[in-house]
Coordinates of C-alpha atoms in Angstrom, one line a residue:
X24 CA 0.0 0.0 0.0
X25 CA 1.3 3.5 -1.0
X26 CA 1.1 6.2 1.6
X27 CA 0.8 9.6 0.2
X28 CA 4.0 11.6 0.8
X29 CA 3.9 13.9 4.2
X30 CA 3.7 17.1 4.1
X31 CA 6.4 19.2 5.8
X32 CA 5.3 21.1 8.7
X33 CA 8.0 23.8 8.9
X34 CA 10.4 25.5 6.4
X35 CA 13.5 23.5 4.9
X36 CA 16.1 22.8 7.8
X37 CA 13.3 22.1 10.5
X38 CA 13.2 19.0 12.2
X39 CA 10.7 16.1 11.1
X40 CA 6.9 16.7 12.2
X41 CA 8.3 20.3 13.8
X42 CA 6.1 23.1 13.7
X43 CA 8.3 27.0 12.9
X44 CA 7.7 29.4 15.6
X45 CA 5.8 32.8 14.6
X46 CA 8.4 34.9 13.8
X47 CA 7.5 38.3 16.1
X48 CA 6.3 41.2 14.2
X49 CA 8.9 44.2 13.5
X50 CA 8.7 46.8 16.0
X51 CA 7.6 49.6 13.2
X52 CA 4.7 47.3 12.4
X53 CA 3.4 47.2 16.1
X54 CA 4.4 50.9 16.0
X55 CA 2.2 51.6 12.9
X56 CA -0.5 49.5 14.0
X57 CA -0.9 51.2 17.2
X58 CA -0.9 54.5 15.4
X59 CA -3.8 53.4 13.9
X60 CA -5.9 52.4 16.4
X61 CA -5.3 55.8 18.3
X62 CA -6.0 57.7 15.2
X63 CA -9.2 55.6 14.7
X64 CA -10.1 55.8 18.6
X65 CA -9.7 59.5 18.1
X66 CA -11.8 60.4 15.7
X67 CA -14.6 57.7 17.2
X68 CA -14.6 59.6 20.1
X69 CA -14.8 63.1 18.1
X70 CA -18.0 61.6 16.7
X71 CA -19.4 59.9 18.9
X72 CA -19.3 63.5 21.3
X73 CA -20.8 65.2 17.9
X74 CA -24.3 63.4 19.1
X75 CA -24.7 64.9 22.3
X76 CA -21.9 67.7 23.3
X77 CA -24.0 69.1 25.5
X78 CA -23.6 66.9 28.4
X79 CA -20.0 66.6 28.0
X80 CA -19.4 70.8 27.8
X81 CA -18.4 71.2 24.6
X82 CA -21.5 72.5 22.5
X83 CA -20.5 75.5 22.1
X84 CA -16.8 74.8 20.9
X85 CA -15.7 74.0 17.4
X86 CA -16.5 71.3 15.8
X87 CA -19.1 70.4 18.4
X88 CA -21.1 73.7 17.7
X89 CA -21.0 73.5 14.1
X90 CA -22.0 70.1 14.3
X91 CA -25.0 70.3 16.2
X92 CA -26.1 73.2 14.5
X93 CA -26.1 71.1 10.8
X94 CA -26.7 67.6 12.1
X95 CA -28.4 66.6 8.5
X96 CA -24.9 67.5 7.1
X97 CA -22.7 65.8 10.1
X98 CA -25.0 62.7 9.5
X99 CA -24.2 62.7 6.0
X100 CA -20.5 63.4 6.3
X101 CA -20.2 60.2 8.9
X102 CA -21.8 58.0 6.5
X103 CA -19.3 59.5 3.6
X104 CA -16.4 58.3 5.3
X105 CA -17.6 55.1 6.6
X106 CA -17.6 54.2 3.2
X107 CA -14.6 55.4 1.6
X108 CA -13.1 53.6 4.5
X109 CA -15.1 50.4 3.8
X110 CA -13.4 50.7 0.1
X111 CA -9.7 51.8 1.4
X112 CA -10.0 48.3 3.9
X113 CA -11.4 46.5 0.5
X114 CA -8.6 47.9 -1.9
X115 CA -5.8 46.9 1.2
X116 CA -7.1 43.8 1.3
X117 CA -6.9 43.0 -2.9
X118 CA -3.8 44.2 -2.1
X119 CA -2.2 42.0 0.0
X120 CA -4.2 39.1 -1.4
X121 CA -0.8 37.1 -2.3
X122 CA 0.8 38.7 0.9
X123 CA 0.5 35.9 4.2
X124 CA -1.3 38.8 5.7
X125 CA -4.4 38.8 4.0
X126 CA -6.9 40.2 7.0
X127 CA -9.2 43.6 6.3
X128 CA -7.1 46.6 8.5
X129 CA -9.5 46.2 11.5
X130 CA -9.4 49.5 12.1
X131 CA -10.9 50.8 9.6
X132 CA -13.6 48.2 10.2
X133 CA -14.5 49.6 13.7
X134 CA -14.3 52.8 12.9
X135 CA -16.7 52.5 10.1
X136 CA -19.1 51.0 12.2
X137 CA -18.7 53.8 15.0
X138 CA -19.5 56.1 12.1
X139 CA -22.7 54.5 11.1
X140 CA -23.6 54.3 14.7
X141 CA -23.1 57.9 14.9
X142 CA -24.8 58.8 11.7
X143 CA -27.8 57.1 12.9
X144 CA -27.8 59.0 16.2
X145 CA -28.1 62.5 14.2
X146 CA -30.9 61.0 11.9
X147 CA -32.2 60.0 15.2
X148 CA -32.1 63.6 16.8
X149 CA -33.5 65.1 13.4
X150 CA -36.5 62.9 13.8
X151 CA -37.3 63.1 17.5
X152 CA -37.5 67.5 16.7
X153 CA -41.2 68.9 17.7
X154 CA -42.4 69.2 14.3
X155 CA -43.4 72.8 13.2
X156 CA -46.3 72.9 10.3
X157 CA -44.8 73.9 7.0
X158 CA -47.0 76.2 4.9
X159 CA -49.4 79.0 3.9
X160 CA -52.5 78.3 6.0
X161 CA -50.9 75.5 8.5
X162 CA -49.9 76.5 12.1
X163 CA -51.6 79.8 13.2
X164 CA -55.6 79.6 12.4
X165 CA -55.9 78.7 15.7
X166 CA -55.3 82.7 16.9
X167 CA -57.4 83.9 18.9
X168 CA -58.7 87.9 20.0
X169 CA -56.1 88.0 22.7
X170 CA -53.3 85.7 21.2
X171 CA -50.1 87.0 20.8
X172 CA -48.8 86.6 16.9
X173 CA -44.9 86.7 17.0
X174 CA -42.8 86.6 13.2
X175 CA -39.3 86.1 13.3
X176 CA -37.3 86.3 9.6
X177 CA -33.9 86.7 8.4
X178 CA -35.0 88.4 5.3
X179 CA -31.5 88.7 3.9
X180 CA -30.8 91.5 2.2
X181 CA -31.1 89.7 -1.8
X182 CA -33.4 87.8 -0.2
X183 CA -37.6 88.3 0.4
X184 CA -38.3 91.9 -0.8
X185 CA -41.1 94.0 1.3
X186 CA -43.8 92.9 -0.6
X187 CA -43.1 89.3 0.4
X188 CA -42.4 90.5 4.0
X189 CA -45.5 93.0 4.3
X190 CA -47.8 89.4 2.3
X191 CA -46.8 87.0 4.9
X192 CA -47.0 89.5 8.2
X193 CA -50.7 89.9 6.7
X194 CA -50.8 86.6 5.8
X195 CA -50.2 85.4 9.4
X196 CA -51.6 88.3 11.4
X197 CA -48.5 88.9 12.8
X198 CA -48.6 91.5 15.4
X199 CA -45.2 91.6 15.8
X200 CA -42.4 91.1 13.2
X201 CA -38.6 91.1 13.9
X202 CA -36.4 91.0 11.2
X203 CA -32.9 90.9 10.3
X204 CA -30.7 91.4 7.7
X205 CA -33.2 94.0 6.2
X206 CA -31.7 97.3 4.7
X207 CA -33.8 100.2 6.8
X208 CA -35.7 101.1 3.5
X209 CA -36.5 98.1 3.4
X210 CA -38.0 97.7 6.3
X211 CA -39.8 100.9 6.0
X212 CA -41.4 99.9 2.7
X213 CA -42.5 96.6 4.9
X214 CA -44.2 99.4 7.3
X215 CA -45.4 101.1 4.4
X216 CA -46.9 98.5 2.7
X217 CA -48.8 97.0 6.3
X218 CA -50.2 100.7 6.9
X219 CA -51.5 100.8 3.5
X220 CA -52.9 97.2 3.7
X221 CA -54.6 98.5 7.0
X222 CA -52.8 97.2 9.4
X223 CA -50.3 100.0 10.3
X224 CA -47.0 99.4 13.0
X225 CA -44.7 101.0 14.6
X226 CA -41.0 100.9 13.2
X227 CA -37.8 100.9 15.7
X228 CA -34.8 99.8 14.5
X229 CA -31.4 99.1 15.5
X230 CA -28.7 101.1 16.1
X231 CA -24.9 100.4 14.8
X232 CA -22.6 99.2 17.8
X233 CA -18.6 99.7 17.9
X234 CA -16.0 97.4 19.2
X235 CA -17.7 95.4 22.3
X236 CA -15.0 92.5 22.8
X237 CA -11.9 94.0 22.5
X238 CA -9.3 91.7 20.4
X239 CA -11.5 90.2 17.9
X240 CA -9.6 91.0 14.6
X241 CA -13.1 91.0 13.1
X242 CA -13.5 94.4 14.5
X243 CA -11.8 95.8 12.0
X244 CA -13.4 94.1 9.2
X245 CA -16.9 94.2 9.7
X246 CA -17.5 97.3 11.9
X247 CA -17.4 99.5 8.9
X248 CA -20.2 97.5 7.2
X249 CA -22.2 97.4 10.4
X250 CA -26.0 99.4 10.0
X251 CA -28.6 99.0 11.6
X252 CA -30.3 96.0 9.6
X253 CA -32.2 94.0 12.9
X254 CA -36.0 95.6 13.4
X255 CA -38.6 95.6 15.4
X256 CA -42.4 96.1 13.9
X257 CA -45.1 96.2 16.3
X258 CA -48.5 96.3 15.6
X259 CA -50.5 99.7 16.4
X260 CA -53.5 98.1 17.5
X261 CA -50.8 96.8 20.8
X262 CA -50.3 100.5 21.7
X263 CA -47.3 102.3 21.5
X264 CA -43.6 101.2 22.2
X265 CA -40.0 102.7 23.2
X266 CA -36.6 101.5 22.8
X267 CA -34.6 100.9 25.7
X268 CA -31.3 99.8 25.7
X269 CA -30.0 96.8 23.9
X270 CA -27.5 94.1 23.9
X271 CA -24.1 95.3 21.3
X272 CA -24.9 93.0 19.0
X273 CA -23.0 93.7 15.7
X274 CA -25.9 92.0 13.5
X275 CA -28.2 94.3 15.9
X276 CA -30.8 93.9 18.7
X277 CA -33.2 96.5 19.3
X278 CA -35.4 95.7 22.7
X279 CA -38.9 97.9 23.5
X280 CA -41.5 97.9 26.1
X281 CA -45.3 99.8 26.2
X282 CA -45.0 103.2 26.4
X283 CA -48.2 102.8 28.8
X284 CA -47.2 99.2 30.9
X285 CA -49.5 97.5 29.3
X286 CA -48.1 94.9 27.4
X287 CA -45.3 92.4 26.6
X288 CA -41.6 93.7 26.4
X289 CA -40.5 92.7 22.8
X290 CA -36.6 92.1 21.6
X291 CA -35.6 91.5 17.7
X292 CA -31.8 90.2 17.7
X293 CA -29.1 88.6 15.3
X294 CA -26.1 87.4 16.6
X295 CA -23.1 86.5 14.3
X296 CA -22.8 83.1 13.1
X297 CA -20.6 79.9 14.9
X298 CA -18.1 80.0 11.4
X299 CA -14.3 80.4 13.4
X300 CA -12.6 80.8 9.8
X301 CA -14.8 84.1 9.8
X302 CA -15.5 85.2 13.1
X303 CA -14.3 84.8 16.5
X304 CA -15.7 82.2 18.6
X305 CA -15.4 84.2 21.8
X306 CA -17.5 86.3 20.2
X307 CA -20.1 84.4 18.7
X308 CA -20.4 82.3 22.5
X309 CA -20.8 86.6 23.9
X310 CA -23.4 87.5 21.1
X311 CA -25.5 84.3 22.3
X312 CA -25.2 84.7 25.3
X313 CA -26.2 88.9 25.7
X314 CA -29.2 87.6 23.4
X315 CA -30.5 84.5 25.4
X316 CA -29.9 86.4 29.1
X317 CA -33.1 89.1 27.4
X318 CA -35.0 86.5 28.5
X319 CA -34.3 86.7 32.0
X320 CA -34.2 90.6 31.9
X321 CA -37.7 90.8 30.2
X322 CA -40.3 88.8 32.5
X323 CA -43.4 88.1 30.4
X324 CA -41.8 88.8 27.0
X325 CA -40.8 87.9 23.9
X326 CA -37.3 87.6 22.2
X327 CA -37.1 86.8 18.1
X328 CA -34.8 86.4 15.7
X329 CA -31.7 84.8 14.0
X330 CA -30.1 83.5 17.2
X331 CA -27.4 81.6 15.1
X332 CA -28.1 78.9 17.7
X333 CA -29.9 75.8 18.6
X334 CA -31.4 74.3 21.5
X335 CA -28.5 71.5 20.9
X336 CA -26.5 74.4 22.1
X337 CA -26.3 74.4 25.9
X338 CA -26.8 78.8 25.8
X339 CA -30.2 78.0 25.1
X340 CA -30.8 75.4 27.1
X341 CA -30.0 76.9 30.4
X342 CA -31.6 80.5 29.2
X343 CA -34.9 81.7 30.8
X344 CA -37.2 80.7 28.0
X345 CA -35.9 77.0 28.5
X346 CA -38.6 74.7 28.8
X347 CA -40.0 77.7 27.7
X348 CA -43.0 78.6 25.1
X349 CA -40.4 78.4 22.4
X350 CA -40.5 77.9 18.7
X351 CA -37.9 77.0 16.5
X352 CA -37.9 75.0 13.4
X353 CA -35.7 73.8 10.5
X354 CA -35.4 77.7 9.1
X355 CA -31.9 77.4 7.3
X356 CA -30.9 77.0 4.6
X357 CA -33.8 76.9 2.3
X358 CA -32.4 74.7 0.1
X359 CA -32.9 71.9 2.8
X360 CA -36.1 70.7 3.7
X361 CA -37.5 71.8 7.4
X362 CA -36.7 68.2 8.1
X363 CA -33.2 68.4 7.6
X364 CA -32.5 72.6 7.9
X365 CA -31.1 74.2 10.7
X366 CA -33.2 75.6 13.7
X367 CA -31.4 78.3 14.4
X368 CA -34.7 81.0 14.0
X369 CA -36.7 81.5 17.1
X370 CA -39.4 82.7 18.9
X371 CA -38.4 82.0 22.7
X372 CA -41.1 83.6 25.5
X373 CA -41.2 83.2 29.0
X374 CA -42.7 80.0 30.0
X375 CA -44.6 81.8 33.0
X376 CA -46.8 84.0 30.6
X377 CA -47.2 81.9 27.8
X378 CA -48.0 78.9 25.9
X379 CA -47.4 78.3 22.3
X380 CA -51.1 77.4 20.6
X381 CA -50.1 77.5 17.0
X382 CA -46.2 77.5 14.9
X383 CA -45.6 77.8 11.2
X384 CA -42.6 78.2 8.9
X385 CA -43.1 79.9 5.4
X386 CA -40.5 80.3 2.7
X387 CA -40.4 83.3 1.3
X388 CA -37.8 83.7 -0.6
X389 CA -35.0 84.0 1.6
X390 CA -32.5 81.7 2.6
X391 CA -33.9 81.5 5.5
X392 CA -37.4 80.4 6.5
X393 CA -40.0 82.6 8.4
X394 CA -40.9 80.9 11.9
X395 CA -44.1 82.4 13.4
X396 CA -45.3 81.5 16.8
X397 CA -49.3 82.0 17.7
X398 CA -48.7 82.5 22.0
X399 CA -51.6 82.7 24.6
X400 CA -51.7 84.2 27.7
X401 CA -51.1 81.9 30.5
X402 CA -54.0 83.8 32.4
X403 CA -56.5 83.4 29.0
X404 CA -59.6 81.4 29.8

């Protein structure tokens, strides 16, 4: 009987039936590999604090804060790289196929998987945000003879001309309208346009602020461009109003109360956006913050406009108006559906006076969306 030759075990030299050792891995290898996995822990951990910086701190420091603020793009961007690395660990691996080592880098493996993980956590926040009714008749029919109607709109100044403005204030009933961006004959046309239509306000704009945070070399870039493009219309039929003073914002803030006492304190604000590569961060963190503490200085009121902020922000969650009557929905960009847009557009109110009965967003031509709050007295039958 013929035996099939046996096979050698180990390389030329080795004893018969010997197994050869393992020979240990080169020290840059284990140095390389462990390079990896930091680099891979690293930015795991970068992501997976993107979900929720807010209980960690770090909201309102880049990239957190940019992150929050565009989660439909951080989702997006997480699933981006998972896959190129998914095809990098593919393209290694056709690589080495006639190397011995033949295994997918597990690195890039994990990683991937943390990225997907994280991906689906933004998609998660996106869906679990109070949904605001998108449209021309949606949101505010429920208004009432002693509802409040509050308008908040970055107009832009390309963007929604006073026709559009004056349409969808008339539109809504809005008794109050604060707007930003918007060129002062602008907003007077707006006014003009309301009295004519019969329903005539009060304009006050902002006034142009100098250098409030010393060191910012923005300062010097954008204080000769500053005017005052933040307003504040207010319906006649609430009674009159006068400006007091307001926080240094350079996109503006202009705050009033009833001439008489009898009726909310109002405040239209824009704050500069979280974009370091433009603006200081310091500054942006300040802006917020002078905006969000009207809340507490203005018992019973109302505080509008382009915040630059969301309530994934910790500023806003700790403000006055927090779990306050507050609206805010997907306003910006346009080009995003409310779904997926940032909610950095408010109407925030103090909790103790109001309740929010009706919300709305309307696109009107701007790049951002119009977010319109209907608010009841607490005290209202």
């Amino acid at each position: 009987m013929l035996l099939p030759p046996r096979r050698r075990v180990g390389p030329p030299g080795t004893p018969h039936g010997a197994t050869a050792a393992t020979p240990p891995r080169p020290r840059a290898d284990r140095v390389a590999t462990g390079i990896a996995w930091a680099a891979a822990g690293l930015v795991g951990v970068v992501a997976v604090v993107g979900v929720a910086p807010r209980l960690v701190g770090l909201s309102e420091t880049t990239p957190w804060a940019q992150g929050v603020q565009l989660r439909a793009a951080s989702a997006a961007g997480c699933l981006a790289l998972a896959v190129v690395l998914l095809v990098v660990a593919g393209l290694v691996r056709l690589a080495r196929r006639r190397a011995a080592h033949r295994r997918t880098p597990p690195q890039a493996l994990a990683l991937a998987l943390v990225l997907v993980l994280v991906a689906g956590g933004h998609a998660g926040a996106l869906a679990l945000r109070p949904e605001v009714p998108a449209g021309t008749a949606a949101g505010t029919s429920s208004a009432r003879e002693g509802d409040l109607v509050v308008t908040a709109l970055n107009a832009g100044p390309d963007g929604a001309t006073p026709d559009d403005v004056a349409a969808l204030a008339l539109r809504r009933g809005s008794q109050v309208l604060a707007l930003s961006e918007t060129r002062p004959e602008a907003a007077r046309a707006v006014a003009d346009a309301l009295a004519a239509a019969g329903r005539p306000v009060q304009l006050l704009s902002a006034e142009p602020v100098g250098p409030v945070l010393p060191g910012s070399w923005a300062d010097g870039l954008l204080l000769p461009l500053v005017r005052a493009d933040t307003h504040l219309l207010v319906a006649e039929e609430l009674g009159p109003y006068v400006a007091e003073p307001a926080p240094p914002l350079l996109g503006g803030a202009v705050v009033a109360r009833p001439a008489d006492g009898d009726g909310p304190p109002l405040a239209s604000v824009h704050t500069l956006p979280a974009v370091p590569v433009l603006f200081d961060m310091d500054r942006w963190r300040a802006e917020t913050a002078m905006a969000v503490a009207l809340c507490a200085r203005l018992p019973g009121g109302v505080v509008a406009g382009d915040l630059n902020a969301t309530r994934d922000h910790a500023v806003l969650r700790g403000s006055a108006c927090d779990p306050a009557a507050a609206v805010t929905g997907g306003s910006w960009p346009t080009d995003l559906p409310p779904a997926l847009a940032s909610p950095i557009d408010h109407v925030l109110a103090d909790p103790g006076a109001w309740s929010v009965v009706g919300q709305a967003l309307d696109d009107v031509g701007s790049d951002h969306r119009a977010v319109t709050a209907v608010l009841r007295p607490r005290t209202a039958p």
